Coordinates of C-alpha atoms in Angstrom, one line a residue:
X1 CA -0.1 7.9 -17.3
X2 CA -3.6 8.3 -17.5
X3 CA -6.4 8.8 -14.7
X4 CA -8.2 5.4 -16.2
X5 CA -4.8 3.6 -15.0
X6 CA -4.7 5.1 -11.6
X7 CA -8.4 4.3 -10.6
X8 CA -7.9 0.5 -12.1
X9 CA -4.8 0.6 -10.1
X10 CA -6.7 2.0 -7.0
X11 CA -10.0 -0.5 -7.5
X12 CA -7.6 -3.4 -7.7
X13 CA -5.7 -2.8 -4.7
X14 CA -8.8 -1.8 -2.6
X15 CA -10.4 -4.9 -3.8
X16 CA -7.4 -7.0 -2.6
X17 CA -7.6 -5.3 0.8
X18 CA -10.9 -5.9 1.1
X19 CA -10.7 -9.6 1.0
X20 CA -7.6 -9.8 3.3
X21 CA -9.2 -8.0 6.0
X22 CA -12.3 -10.1 5.7
X23 CA -10.0 -13.4 5.2
X24 CA -8.2 -12.4 8.3
X25 CA -11.2 -11.2 10.6
X26 CA -10.3 -7.8 10.5
X27 CA -12.3 -5.4 13.1
X28 CA -13.6 -2.4 12.7
X29 CA -10.4 -0.3 14.4
X30 CA -8.0 -2.6 12.7
X31 CA -6.4 -0.3 10.0
X32 CA -4.0 -0.7 7.3
X33 CA -0.7 1.2 7.1
X34 CA 0.9 1.9 3.5
X35 CA 4.4 2.1 2.5
X36 CA 5.9 3.1 -0.7
X37 CA 8.8 0.8 -0.7
X38 CA 11.5 -0.7 -3.1
X39 CA 12.1 -4.3 -2.7
X40 CA 14.5 -4.8 -0.2
X41 CA 11.6 -2.6 2.0
X42 CA 8.8 -4.5 0.6
X43 CA 10.7 -7.9 1.9
X44 CA 11.3 -6.6 5.2
X45 CA 7.8 -5.4 5.9
X46 CA 6.7 -8.8 4.8
X47 CA 9.0 -10.7 7.3
X48 CA 7.4 -8.2 10.2
X49 CA 3.8 -8.4 9.4
X50 CA 1.1 -10.6 8.3
X51 CA -1.1 -10.3 6.3
X52 CA 0.3 -7.9 4.0
X53 CA -0.7 -6.7 0.6
X54 CA 2.0 -5.7 -1.9
X55 CA 1.6 -4.5 -5.6
X56 CA 4.1 -3.8 -7.8
X57 CA 3.1 0.1 -9.5
X58 CA 5.0 1.9 -11.7
X59 CA 6.7 4.8 -9.9
X60 CA 5.1 7.5 -12.1
X61 CA 1.7 6.8 -10.5
X62 CA 2.6 5.1 -7.2
X63 CA 2.0 8.4 -5.4
X64 CA -1.5 9.2 -6.8
X65 CA -2.6 5.5 -6.2
X66 CA -1.7 5.8 -2.5
X67 CA -3.6 9.0 -2.2
X68 CA -6.6 7.5 -4.2
X69 CA -6.4 4.4 -1.7
X70 CA -6.0 6.7 1.2
X71 CA -9.2 8.8 0.2
X72 CA -11.2 5.7 -0.4
X73 CA -10.5 4.5 2.8
X74 CA -11.1 8.0 4.6
X75 CA -7.3 8.2 6.0
X76 CA -5.3 11.4 6.1
X77 CA -3.4 12.2 2.9
X78 CA -0.9 14.0 5.2
X79 CA 2.2 12.6 5.5
X80 CA 5.3 14.1 6.4
X81 CA 8.4 13.8 4.5
X82 CA 6.3 12.3 1.7
X83 CA 8.6 11.7 -1.3
X84 CA 8.1 13.7 -4.2
X85 CA 7.9 12.3 -8.1
X86 CA 11.6 12.3 -8.7
X87 CA 12.7 10.8 -5.4
X88 CA 10.3 7.9 -5.7
X89 CA 12.1 7.2 -9.1
X90 CA 15.2 7.9 -7.3
X91 CA 15.0 5.7 -4.6
X92 CA 13.3 2.7 -6.9
X93 CA 9.9 3.0 -5.3
X94 CA 8.0 0.7 -7.1
X95 CA 5.4 -1.3 -4.6
X96 CA 2.7 -0.1 -2.6
X97 CA 2.6 -2.2 0.7
X98 CA 0.1 -2.2 3.3
X99 CA 0.1 -3.9 6.9
X100 CA -1.4 -3.9 9.9
X101 CA 1.1 -2.3 12.6
X102 CA -1.2 -4.6 15.3
X103 CA -0.3 -7.6 13.7
X104 CA 3.2 -8.6 13.5
X105 CA 4.4 -12.0 12.1
X106 CA 5.1 -14.4 15.4

């Protein structure tokens, strides 16, 4: 996949995050957490947290998009037990999900 595709996906995702944060009154200390998820995990996160931002991304560029988003938001890239490209495909991880753990759905 091309670098251009990664860049486009990253910009669109960041745009959506900014809009959601503004819409839902995020404060400076409200941070997004990210998860690469399969369909079942995506549904679970959406049931438990609000707001969430979910985007389906082809598995081949999912990790690069996640890292680009984290870099843009000045978040740490070091994730323990981060899946590699082969396990992303094997585990059918094709969603990038953002949520705020301080905002459980009530």
